[in-house]
Structure formats: structure tokens, C-alpha cells
PDB file of C-alpha atoms in Angstrom:
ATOM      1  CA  UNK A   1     -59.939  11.615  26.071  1.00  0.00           C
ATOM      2  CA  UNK A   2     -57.853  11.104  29.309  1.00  0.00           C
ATOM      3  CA  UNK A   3     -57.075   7.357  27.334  1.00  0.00           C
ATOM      4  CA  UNK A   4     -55.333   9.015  24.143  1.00  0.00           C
ATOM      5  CA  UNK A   5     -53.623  11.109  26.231  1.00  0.00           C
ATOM      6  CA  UNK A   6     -52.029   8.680  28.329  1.00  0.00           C
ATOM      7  CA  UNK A   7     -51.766   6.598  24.730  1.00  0.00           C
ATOM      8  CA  UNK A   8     -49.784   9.626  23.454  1.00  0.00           C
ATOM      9  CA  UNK A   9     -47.601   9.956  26.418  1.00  0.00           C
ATOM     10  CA  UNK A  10     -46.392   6.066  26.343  1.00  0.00           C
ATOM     11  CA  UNK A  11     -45.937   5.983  22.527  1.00  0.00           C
ATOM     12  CA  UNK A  12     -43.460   9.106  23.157  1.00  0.00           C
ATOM     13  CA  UNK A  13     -41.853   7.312  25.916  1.00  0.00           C
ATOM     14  CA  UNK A  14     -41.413   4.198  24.079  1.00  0.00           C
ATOM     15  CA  UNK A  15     -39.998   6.765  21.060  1.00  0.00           C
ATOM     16  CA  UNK A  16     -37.919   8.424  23.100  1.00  0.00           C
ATOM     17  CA  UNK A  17     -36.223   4.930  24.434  1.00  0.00           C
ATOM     18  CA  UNK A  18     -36.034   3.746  21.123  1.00  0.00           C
ATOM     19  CA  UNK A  19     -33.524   6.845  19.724  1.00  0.00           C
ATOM     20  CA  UNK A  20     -31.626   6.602  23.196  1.00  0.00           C
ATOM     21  CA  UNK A  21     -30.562   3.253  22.191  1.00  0.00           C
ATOM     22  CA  UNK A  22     -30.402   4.237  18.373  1.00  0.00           C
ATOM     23  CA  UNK A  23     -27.584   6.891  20.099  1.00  0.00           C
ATOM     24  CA  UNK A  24     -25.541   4.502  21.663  1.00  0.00           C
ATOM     25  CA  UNK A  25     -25.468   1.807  19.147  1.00  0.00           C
ATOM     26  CA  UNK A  26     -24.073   4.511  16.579  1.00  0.00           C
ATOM     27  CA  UNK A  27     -21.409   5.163  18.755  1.00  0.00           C
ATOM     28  CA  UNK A  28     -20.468   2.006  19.258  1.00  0.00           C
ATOM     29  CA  UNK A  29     -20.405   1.893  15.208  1.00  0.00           C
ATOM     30  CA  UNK A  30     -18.550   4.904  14.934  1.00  0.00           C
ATOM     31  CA  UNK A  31     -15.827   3.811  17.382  1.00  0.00           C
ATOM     32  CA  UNK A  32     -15.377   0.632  15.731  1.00  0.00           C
ATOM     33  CA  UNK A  33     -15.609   2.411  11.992  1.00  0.00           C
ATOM     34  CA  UNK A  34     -12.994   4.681  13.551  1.00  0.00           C
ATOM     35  CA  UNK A  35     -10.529   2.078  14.718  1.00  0.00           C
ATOM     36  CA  UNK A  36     -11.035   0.199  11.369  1.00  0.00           C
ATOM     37  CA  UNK A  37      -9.444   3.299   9.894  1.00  0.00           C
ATOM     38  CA  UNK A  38      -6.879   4.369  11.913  1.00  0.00           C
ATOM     39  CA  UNK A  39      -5.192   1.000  13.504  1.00  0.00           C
ATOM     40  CA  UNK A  40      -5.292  -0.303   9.640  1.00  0.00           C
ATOM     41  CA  UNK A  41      -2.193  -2.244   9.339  1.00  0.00           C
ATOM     42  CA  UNK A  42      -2.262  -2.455   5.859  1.00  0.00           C
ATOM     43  CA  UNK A  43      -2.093   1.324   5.952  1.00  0.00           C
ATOM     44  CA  UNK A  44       0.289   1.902   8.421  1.00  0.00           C
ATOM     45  CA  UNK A  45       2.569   0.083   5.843  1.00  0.00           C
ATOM     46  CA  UNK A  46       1.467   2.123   3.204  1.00  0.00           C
ATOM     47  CA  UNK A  47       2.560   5.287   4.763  1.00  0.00           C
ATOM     48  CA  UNK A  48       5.949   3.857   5.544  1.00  0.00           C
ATOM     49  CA  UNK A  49       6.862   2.123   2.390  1.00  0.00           C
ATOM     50  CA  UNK A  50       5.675   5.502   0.598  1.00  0.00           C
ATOM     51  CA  UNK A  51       7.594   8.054   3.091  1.00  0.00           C
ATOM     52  CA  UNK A  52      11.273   5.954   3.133  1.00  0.00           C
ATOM     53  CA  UNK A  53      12.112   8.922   1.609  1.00  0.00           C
ATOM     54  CA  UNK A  54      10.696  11.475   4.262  1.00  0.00           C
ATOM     55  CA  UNK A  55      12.389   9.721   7.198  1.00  0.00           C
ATOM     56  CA  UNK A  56      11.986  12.792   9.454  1.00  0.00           C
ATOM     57  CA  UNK A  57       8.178  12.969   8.732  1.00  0.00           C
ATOM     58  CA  UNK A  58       7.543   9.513   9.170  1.00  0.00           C
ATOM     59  CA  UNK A  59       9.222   9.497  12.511  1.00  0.00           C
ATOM     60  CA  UNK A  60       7.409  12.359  13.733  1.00  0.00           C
ATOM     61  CA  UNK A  61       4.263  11.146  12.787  1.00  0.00           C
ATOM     62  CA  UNK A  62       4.897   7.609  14.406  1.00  0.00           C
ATOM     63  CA  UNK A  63       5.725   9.586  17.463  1.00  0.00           C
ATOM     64  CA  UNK A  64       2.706  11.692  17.522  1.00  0.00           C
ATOM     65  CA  UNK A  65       0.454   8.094  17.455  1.00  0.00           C
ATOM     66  CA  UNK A  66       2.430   6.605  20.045  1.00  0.00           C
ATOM     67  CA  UNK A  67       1.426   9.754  22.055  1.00  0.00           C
ATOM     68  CA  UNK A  68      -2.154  10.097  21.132  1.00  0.00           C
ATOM     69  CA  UNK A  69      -2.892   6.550  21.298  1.00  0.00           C
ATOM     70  CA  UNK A  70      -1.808   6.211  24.839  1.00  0.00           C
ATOM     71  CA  UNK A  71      -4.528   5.645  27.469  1.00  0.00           C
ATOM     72  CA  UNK A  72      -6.179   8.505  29.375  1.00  0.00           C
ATOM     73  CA  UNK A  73      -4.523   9.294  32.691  1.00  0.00           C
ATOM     74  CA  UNK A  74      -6.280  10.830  36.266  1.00  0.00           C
ATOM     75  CA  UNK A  75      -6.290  13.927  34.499  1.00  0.00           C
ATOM     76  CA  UNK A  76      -8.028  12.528  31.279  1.00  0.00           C
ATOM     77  CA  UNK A  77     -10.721  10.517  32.477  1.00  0.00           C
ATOM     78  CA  UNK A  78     -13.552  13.010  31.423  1.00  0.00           C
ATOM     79  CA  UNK A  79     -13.177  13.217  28.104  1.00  0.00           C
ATOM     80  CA  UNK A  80     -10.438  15.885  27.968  1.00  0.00           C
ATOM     81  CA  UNK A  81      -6.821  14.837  26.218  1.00  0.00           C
ATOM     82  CA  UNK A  82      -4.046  14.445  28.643  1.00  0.00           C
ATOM     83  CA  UNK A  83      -0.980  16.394  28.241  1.00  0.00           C
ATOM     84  CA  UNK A  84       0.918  13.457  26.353  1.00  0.00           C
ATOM     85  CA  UNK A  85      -2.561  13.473  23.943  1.00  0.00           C
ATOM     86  CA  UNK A  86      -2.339  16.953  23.674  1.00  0.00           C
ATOM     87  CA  UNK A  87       1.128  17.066  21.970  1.00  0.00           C
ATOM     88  CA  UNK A  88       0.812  14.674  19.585  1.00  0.00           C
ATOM     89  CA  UNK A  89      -2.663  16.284  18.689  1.00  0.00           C
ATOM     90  CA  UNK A  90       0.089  19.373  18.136  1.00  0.00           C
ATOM     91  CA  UNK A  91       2.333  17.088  16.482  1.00  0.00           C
ATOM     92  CA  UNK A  92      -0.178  15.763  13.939  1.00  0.00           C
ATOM     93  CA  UNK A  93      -1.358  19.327  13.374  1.00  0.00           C
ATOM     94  CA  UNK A  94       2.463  20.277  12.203  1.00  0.00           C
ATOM     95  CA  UNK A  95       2.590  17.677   9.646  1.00  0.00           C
ATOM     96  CA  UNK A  96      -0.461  18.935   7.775  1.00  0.00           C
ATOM     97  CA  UNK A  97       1.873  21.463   5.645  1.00  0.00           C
ATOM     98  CA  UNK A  98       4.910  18.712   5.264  1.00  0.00           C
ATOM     99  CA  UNK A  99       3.511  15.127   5.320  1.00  0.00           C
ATOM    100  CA  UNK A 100       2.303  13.792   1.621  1.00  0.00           C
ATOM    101  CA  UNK A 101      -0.598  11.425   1.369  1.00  0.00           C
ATOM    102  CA  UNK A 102      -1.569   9.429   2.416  1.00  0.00           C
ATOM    103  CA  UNK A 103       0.197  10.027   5.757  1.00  0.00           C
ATOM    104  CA  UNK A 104      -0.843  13.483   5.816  1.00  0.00           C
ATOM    105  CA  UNK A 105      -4.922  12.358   4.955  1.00  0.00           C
ATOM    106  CA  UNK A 106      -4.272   9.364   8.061  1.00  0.00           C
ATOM    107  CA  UNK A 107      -2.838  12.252  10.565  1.00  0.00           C
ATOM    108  CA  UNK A 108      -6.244  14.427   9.646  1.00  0.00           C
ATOM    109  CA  UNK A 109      -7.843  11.405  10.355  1.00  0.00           C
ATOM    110  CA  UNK A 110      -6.577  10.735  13.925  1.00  0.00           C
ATOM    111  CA  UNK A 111      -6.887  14.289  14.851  1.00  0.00           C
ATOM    112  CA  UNK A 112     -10.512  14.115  13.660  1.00  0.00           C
ATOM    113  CA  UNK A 113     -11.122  11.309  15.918  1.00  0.00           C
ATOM    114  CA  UNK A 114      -9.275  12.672  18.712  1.00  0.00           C
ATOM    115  CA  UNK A 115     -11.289  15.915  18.561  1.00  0.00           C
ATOM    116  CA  UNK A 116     -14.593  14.240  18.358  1.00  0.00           C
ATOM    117  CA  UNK A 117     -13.491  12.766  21.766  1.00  0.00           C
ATOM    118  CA  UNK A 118     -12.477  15.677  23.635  1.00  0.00           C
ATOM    119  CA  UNK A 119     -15.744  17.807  22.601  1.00  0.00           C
ATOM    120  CA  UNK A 120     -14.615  19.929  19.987  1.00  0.00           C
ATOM    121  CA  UNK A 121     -16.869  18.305  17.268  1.00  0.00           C
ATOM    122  CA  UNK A 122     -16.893  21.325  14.585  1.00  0.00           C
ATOM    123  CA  UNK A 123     -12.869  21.090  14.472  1.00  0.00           C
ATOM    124  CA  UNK A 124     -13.556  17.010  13.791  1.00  0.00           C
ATOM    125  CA  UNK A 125     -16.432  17.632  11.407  1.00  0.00           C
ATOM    126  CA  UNK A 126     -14.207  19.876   9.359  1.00  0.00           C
ATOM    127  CA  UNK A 127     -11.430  17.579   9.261  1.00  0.00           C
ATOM    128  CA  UNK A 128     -13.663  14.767   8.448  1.00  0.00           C
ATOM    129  CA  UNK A 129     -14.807  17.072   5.553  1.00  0.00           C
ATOM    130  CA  UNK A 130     -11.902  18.073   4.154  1.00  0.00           C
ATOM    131  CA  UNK A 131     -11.147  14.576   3.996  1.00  0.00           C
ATOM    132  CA  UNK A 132     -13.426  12.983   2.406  1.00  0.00           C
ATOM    133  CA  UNK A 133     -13.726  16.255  -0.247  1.00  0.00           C
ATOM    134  CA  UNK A 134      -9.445  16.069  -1.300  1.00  0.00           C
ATOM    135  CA  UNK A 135      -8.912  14.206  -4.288  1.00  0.00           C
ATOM    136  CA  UNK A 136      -5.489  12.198  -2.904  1.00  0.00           C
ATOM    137  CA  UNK A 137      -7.746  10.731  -0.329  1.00  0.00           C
ATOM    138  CA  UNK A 138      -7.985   6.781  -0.867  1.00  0.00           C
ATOM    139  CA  UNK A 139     -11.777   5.866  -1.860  1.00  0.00           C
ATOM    140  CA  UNK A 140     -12.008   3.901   0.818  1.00  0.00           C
ATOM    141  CA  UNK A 141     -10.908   6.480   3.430  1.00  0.00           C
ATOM    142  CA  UNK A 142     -13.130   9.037   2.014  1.00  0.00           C
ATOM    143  CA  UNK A 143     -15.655   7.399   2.185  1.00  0.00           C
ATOM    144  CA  UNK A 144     -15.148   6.313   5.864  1.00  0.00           C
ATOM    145  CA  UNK A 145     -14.959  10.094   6.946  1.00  0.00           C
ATOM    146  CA  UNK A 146     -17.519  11.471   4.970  1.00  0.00           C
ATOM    147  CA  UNK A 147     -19.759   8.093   7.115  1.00  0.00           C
ATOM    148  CA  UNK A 148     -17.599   9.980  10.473  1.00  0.00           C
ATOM    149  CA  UNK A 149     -18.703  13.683   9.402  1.00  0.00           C
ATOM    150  CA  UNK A 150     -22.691  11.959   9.394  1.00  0.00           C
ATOM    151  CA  UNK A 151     -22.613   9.750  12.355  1.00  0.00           C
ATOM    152  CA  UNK A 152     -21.706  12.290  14.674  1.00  0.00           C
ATOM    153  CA  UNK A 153     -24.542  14.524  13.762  1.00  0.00           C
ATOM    154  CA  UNK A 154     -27.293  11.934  13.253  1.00  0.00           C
ATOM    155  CA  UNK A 155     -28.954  13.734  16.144  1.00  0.00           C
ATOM    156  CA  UNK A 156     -28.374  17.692  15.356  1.00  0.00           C
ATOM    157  CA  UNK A 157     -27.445  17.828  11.338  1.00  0.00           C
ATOM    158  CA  UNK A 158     -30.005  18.759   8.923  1.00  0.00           C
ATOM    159  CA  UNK A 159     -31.690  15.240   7.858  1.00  0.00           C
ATOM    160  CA  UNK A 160     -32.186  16.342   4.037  1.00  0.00           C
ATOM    161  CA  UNK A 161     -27.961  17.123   4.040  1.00  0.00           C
ATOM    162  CA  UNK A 162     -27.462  13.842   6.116  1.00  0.00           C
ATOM    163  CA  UNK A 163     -29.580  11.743   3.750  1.00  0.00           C
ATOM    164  CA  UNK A 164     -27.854  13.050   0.969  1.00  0.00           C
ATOM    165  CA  UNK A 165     -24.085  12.145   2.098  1.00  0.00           C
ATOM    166  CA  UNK A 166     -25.570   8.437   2.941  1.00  0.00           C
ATOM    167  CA  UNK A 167     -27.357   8.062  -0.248  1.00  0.00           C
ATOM    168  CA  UNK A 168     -23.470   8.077  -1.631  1.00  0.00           C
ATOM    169  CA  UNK A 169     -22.334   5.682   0.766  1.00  0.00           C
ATOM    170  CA  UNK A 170     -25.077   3.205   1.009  1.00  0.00           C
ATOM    171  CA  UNK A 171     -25.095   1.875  -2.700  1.00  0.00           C
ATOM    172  CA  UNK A 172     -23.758  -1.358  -4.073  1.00  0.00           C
ATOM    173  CA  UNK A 173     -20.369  -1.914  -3.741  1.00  0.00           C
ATOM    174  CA  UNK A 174     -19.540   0.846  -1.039  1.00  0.00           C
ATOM    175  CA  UNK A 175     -17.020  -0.139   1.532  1.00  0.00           C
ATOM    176  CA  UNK A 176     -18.916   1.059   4.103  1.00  0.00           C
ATOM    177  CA  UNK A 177     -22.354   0.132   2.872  1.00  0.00           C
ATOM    178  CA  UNK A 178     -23.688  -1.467   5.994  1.00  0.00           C
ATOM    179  CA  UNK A 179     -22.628   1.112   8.447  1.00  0.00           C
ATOM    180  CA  UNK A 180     -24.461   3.927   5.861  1.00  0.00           C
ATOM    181  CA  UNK A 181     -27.628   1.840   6.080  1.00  0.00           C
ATOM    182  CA  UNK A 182     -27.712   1.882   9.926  1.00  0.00           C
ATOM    183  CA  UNK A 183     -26.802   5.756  10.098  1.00  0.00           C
ATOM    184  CA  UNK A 184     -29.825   5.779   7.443  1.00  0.00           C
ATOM    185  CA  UNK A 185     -31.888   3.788   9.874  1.00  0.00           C
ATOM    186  CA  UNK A 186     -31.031   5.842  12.761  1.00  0.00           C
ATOM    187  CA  UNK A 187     -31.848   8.931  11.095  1.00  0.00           C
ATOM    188  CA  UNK A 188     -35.127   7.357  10.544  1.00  0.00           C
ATOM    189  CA  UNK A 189     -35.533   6.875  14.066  1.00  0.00           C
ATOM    190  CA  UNK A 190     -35.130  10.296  14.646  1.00  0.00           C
ATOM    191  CA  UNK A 191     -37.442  11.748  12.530  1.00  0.00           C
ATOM    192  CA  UNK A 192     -39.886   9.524  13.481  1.00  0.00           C
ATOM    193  CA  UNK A 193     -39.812   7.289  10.145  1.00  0.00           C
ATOM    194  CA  UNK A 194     -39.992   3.859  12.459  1.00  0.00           C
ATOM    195  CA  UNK A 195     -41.290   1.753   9.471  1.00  0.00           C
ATOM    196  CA  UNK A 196     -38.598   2.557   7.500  1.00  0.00           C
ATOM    197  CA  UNK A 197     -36.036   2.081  10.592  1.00  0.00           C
ATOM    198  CA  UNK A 198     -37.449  -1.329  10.947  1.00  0.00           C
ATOM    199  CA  UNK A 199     -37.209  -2.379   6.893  1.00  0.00           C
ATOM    200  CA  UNK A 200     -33.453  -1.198   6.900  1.00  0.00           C
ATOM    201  CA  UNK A 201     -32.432  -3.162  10.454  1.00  0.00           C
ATOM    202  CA  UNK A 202     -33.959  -6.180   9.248  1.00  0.00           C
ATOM    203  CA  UNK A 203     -32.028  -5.998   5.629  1.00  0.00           C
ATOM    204  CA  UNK A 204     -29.082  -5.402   7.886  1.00  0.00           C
ATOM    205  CA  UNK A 205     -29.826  -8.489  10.272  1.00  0.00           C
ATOM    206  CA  UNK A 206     -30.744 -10.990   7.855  1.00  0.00           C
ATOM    207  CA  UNK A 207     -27.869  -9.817   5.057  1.00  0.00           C
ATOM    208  CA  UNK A 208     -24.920 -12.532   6.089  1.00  0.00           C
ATOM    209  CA  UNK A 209     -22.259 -10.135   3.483  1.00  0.00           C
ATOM    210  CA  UNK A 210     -22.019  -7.353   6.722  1.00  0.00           C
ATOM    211  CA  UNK A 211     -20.045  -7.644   9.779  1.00  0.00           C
ATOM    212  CA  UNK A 212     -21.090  -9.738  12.744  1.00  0.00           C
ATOM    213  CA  UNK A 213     -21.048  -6.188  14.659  1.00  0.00           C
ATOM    214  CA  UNK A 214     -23.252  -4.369  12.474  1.00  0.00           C
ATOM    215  CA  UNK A 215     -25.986  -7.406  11.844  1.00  0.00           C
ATOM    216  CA  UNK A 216     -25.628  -8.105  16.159  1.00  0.00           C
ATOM    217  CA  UNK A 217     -26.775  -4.548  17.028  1.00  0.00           C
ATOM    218  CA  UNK A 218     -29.217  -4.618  13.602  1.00  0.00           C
ATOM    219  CA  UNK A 219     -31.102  -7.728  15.674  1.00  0.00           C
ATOM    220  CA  UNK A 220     -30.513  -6.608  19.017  1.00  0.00           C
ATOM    221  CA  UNK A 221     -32.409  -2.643  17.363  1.00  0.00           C
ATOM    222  CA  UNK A 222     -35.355  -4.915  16.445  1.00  0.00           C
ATOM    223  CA  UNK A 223     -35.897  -6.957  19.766  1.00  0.00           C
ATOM    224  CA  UNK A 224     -35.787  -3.959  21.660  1.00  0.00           C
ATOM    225  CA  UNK A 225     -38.050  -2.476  19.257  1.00  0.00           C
ATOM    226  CA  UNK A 226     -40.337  -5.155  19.122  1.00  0.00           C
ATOM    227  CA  UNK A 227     -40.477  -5.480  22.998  1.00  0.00           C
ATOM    228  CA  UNK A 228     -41.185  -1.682  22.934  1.00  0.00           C
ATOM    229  CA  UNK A 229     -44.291  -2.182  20.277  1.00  0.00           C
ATOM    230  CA  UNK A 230     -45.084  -5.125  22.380  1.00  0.00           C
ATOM    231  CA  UNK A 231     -45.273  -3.299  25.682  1.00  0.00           C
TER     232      UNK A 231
END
């Protein structure tokens, strides 16, 4: 008795490890998915060539990145915007009712992102959303929140409504196929599906058509898995 006890206890422990580093890998992926988006520069000349027109609103919007984008100061450094972040988080907010797309979809974007950082997820989520639901939104960019609005909820959203927005993302031909797979995988992890985890990281590690990001922390899942298992 006092063995499967103590059998029970490690295999939570190792569990428990295993979705700590599941958490911080999809971070990681989220940051990077994140900066994919928003630094685009393919984009950033889509919203100019589109908005000659709408000098004022281009500028202001140009503006509002320079001031979000800048780097945390002494009052920053926990996670809270500085004062500079703050007012182009205003900024970005004001173009909502005068920007077109796709500048106005890229400002929801960066506010989305900027929330998410700061701690107020639920304003992010919705932006994310709202996104990836309006039908100017590029494909591409839809897709990418709608992957946001599940990544950072892997560990609190309902896994039947999670699954569901993956299942649209993961499929062949998807821009953002890979990074669905490992949300998928991670969600696995959390519900305790480990078998499953393991079959989608090692698609992901041994599939040479992904990024070198996403197969790296696919292989680097598995060894720590395996050296769990193993231990």
C-alpha cells in the first residue's frame, strides 16, 4: 500500500513538471507567434501603401507603435505599461472608429498583445476574438489571433471550446498549423492525455516543413519527457 502511494505521489510530481514546462514553452511560442504578426514587414507596407490616402491615420498609428514598442522603463519592469506604453495603448484604442483595415485589424492586434502583457487578459482575449471573427481580417491574421485567443488559456479555458478553435487551425494548409498542433499537445498535457502529447511532439519534431523553433522545443518536450518516464 505505502508503495502505490508513494508511486502515485512521484507520477503526479513528474506530471506536474511536465505541464510547468508545457507552460513556458507556449509562451515562448506565443511571443514569437506574436512578433511574427505584429513586426511583419510585409504588413507594415501594406498598411501604408493602402492608407496614402489617410495620412493623418497612418501617422498616428506609426506614432502609437513607436510608443508601445519602446522598452519597459524602472517603472515598467513588472509587467505594468509605462506611461509612454500607456498612450499609445490610448492611441491605438482611438483609431478603432477611424483606421480601415487592415491598419485598424493590426492596431487591435498590438493592443491585444500589449494587454496580455500587462495582466488584463479578458480585454486581450476579446480583441483577439473580435479579430479573428471580422470578415476584413486577412486569413492569415485571423487565424494567428484566434491561435493567440487559445494559447493564453491552454491552462484555464474549457478544453472541449479550446479543441474546437485548434481543430480549425491545425489542418492541412493552415498558416499556423504547427503552432495549433503544439497548443493541441499542450492541452493534452493538461488533461492528462500524455500519449497523445507525445504522438503530436514527435510529428512536430521529426516534420522538417515547421520552423526550427517549433520542432527545437517539440524535441527538447520529449527529452524532458522521456527523462521524466525514465526517472
Amino acid at each position: 500500500m505505502a508503495d502505490d502511494i508513494f508511486t502515485e505521489v512521484d507520477e503526479e510530481i513528474r506530471a506536474e513538471r511536465i505541464r510547468a514546462l508545457a507552460r513556458r514553452y507556449l509562451a515562448v511560442a506565443g511571443a514569437v507567434v506574436a512578433v511574427v504578426c505584429i513586426g511583419a514587414g510585409g504588413w507594415q507596407y501594406s498598411v501604408s501603401r493602402a492608407h496614402k490616402a489617410d495620412a493623418a491615420v497612418s501617422a498616428a498609428y506609426f506614432t502609437a507603435m513607436q510608443d508601445t514598442a519602446r522598452a519597459p522603463d524602472s517603472t515598467g519592469m513588472d509587467g505594468t505599461l509605462t506611461t509612454r506604453q500607456k498612450t499609445g495603448l490610448q492611441a491605438l484604442a482611438a483609431l478603432d472608429g477611424r483606421a480601415r483595415p487592415p491598419l485598424r485589424i493590426l492596431a487591435r492586434m498590438e493592443r491585444a498583445a500589449l494587454l496580455a502583457g500587462s495582466g488584463s487578459l479578458p480585454a486581450a482575449l476579446a480583441l483577439w476574438d473580435g479579430v479573428a471573427q471580422e470578415h476584413a481580417t486577412d486569413p492569415v491574421i485571423a487565424a494567428l489571433a484566434s491561435l493567440l485567443w487559445v494559447q493564453h488559456q491552454i491552462d484555464s479555458g474549457d478544453p472541449a471550446t479550446l479543441r474546437s478553435r485548434l481543430a480549425v487551425l491545425d489542418g492541412a494548409g493552415q498558416p499556423w498549423r504547427a503552432q495549433a498542433i503544439e497548443a493541441e499537445a499542450m492541452l493534452d498535457l493538461r488533461t492528462g492525455r500524455e500519449a497523445d502529447a507525445r504522438a503530436r511532439l514527435e510529428r512536430l519534431a521529426m516534420d522538417m516543413s515547421v520552423t526550427d523553433g517549433v520542432r527545437n522545443r517539440a524535441e527538447a518536450m520529449l527529452q524532458t519527457m522521456g527523462a521524466d518516464a525514465g526517472g
